[in-house]
GROMACS .gro file of C-alpha atoms in nm:
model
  136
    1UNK     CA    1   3.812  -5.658   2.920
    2UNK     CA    2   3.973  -5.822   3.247
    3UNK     CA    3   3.899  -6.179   3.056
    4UNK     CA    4   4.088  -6.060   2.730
    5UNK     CA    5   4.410  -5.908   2.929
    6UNK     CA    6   4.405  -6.228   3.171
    7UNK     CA    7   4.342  -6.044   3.467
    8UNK     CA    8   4.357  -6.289   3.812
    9UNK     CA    9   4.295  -6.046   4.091
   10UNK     CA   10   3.990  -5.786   4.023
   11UNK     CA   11   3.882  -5.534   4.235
   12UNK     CA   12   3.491  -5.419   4.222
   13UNK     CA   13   3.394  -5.061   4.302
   14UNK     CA   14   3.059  -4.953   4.339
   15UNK     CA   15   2.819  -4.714   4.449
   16UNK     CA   16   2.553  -4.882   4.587
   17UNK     CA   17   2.601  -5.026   4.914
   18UNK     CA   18   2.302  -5.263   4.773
   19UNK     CA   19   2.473  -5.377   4.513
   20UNK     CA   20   2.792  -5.473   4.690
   21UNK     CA   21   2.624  -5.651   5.010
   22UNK     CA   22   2.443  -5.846   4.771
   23UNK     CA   23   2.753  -5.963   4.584
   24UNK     CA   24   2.919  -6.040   4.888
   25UNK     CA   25   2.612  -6.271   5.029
   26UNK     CA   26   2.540  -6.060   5.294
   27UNK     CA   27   2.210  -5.952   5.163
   28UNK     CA   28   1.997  -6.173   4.927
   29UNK     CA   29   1.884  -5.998   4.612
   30UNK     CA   30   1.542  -6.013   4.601
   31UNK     CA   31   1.384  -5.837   4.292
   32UNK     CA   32   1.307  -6.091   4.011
   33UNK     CA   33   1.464  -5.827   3.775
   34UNK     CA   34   1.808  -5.838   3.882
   35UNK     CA   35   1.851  -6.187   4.038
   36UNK     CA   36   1.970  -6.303   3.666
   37UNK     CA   37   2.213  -5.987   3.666
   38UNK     CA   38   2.314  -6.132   4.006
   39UNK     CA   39   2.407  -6.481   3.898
   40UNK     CA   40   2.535  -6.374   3.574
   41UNK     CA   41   2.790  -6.167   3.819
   42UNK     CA   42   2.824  -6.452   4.048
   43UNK     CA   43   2.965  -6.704   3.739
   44UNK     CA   44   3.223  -6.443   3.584
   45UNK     CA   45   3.344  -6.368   3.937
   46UNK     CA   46   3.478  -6.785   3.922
   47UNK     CA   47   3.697  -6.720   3.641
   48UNK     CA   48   3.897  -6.511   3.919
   49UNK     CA   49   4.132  -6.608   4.129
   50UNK     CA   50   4.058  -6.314   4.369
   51UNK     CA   51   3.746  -6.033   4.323
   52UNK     CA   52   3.693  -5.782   4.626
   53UNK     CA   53   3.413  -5.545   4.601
   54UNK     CA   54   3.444  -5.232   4.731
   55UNK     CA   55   3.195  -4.939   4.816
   56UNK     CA   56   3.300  -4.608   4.691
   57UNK     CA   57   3.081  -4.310   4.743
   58UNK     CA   58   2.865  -4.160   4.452
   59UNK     CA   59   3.072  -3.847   4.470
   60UNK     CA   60   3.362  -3.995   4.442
   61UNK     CA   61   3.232  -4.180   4.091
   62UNK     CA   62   3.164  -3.902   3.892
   63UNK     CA   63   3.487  -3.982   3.623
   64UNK     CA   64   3.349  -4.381   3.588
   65UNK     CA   65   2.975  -4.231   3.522
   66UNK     CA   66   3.144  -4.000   3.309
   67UNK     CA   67   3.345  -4.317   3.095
   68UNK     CA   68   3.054  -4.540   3.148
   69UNK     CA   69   2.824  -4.294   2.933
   70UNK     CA   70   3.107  -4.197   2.698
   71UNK     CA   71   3.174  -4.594   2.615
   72UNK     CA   72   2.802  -4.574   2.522
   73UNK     CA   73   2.814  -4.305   2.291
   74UNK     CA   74   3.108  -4.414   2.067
   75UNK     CA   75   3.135  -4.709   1.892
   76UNK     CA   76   3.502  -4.857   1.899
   77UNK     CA   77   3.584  -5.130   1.643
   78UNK     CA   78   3.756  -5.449   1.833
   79UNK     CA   79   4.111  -5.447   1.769
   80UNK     CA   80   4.147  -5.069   1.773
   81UNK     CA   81   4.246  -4.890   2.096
   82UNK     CA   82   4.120  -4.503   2.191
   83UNK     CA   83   4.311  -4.273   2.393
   84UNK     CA   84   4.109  -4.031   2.615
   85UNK     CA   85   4.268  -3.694   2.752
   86UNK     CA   86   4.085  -3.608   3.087
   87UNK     CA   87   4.169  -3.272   3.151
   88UNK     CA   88   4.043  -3.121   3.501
   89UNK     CA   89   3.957  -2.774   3.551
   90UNK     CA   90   4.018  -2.605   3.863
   91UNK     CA   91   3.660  -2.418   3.886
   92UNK     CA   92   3.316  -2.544   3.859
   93UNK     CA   93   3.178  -2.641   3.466
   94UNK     CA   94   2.846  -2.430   3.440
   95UNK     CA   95   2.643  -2.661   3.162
   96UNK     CA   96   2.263  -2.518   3.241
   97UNK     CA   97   2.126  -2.177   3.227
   98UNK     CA   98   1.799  -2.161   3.405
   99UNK     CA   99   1.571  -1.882   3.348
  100UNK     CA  100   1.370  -1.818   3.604
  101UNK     CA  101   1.013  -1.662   3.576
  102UNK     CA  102   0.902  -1.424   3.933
  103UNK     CA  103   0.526  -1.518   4.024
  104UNK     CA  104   0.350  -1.269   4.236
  105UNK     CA  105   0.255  -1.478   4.533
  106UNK     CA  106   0.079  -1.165   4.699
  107UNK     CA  107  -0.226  -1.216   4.428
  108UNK     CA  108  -0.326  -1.596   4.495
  109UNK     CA  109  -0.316  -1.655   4.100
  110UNK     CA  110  -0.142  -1.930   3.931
  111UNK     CA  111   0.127  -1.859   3.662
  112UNK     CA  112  -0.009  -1.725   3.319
  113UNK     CA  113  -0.101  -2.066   3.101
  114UNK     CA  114  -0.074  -2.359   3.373
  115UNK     CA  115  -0.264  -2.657   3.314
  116UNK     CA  116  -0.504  -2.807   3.554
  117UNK     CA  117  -0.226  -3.064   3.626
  118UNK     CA  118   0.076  -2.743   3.748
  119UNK     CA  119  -0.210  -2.584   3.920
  120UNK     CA  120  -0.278  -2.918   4.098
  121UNK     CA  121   0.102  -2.975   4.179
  122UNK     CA  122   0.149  -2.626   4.277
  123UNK     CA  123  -0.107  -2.628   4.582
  124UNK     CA  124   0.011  -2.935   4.701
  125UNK     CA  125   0.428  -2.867   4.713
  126UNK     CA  126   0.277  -2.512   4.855
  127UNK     CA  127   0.114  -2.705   5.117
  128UNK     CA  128   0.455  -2.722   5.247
  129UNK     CA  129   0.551  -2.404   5.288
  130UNK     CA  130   0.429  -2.078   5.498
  131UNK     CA  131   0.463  -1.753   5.348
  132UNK     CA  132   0.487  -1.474   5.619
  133UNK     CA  133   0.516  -1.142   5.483
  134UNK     CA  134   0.766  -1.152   5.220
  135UNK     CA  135   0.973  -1.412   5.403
  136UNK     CA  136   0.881  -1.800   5.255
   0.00000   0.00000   0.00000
């Protein structure tokens, strides 16, 4: 998009302090996996004049996440233009309802119908925890 509207000075952000010390050179990238992603970056960022990259903190990036997976699930025709309406709310979206099931730790038995593989996952995160009493 920065190619079709001519764009000369670009400004990068990203959450991954990775990412972005690799771009700059400061850190090579090393997996095999992204070193083509890496040059591929490296030859658009010459059709700039200027490209800073800048580190911005995950929870700060919620609204790009939030575009980046809405741009993957509709499908825009080239040519035509979308307008999206980002309305916040001033109180916390609740979007999962968890129901949660009360074991009886007091009687050393595992929850009615857990496989062999929950049974064997269940000892070992318990292995991290004391229970005195009723206190966990």
């Amino acid at each position: 998009m920065a190619f079709e509207h001519q764009v000369k000075r670009l400004k990068v952000f990203e959450d991954s302090t990775l990412v972005i010390y690799q771009l700059c050179g400061e850190w090579e990238t090393r997996d095999a996996k992204l070193i083509p992603y890496h040059d591929h970056v490296k030859e658009i960022v010459e059709s700039f004049d200027v490209v800073t990259f800048h580190h911005i903190p995950r929870e700060e990036n919620q609204m790009a996440d939030a575009l980046t997976t809405l741009s993957a699930m509709v499908q825009v025709n080239e040519g035509q233009e979308m307008t999206i309406h980002v309305r916040q709310q001033p109180r916390v979206a609740y979007c999962q309802h968890l129901s949660l099931e009360i074991i009886e730790t007091n009687k050393g038995e595992y929850p009615e119908g857990a496989s062999e593989n929950s049974k064997r996952t269940l000892r070992r995160l318990a292995s991290g925890f004391l229970l005195s009493r009723t206190t966990l």
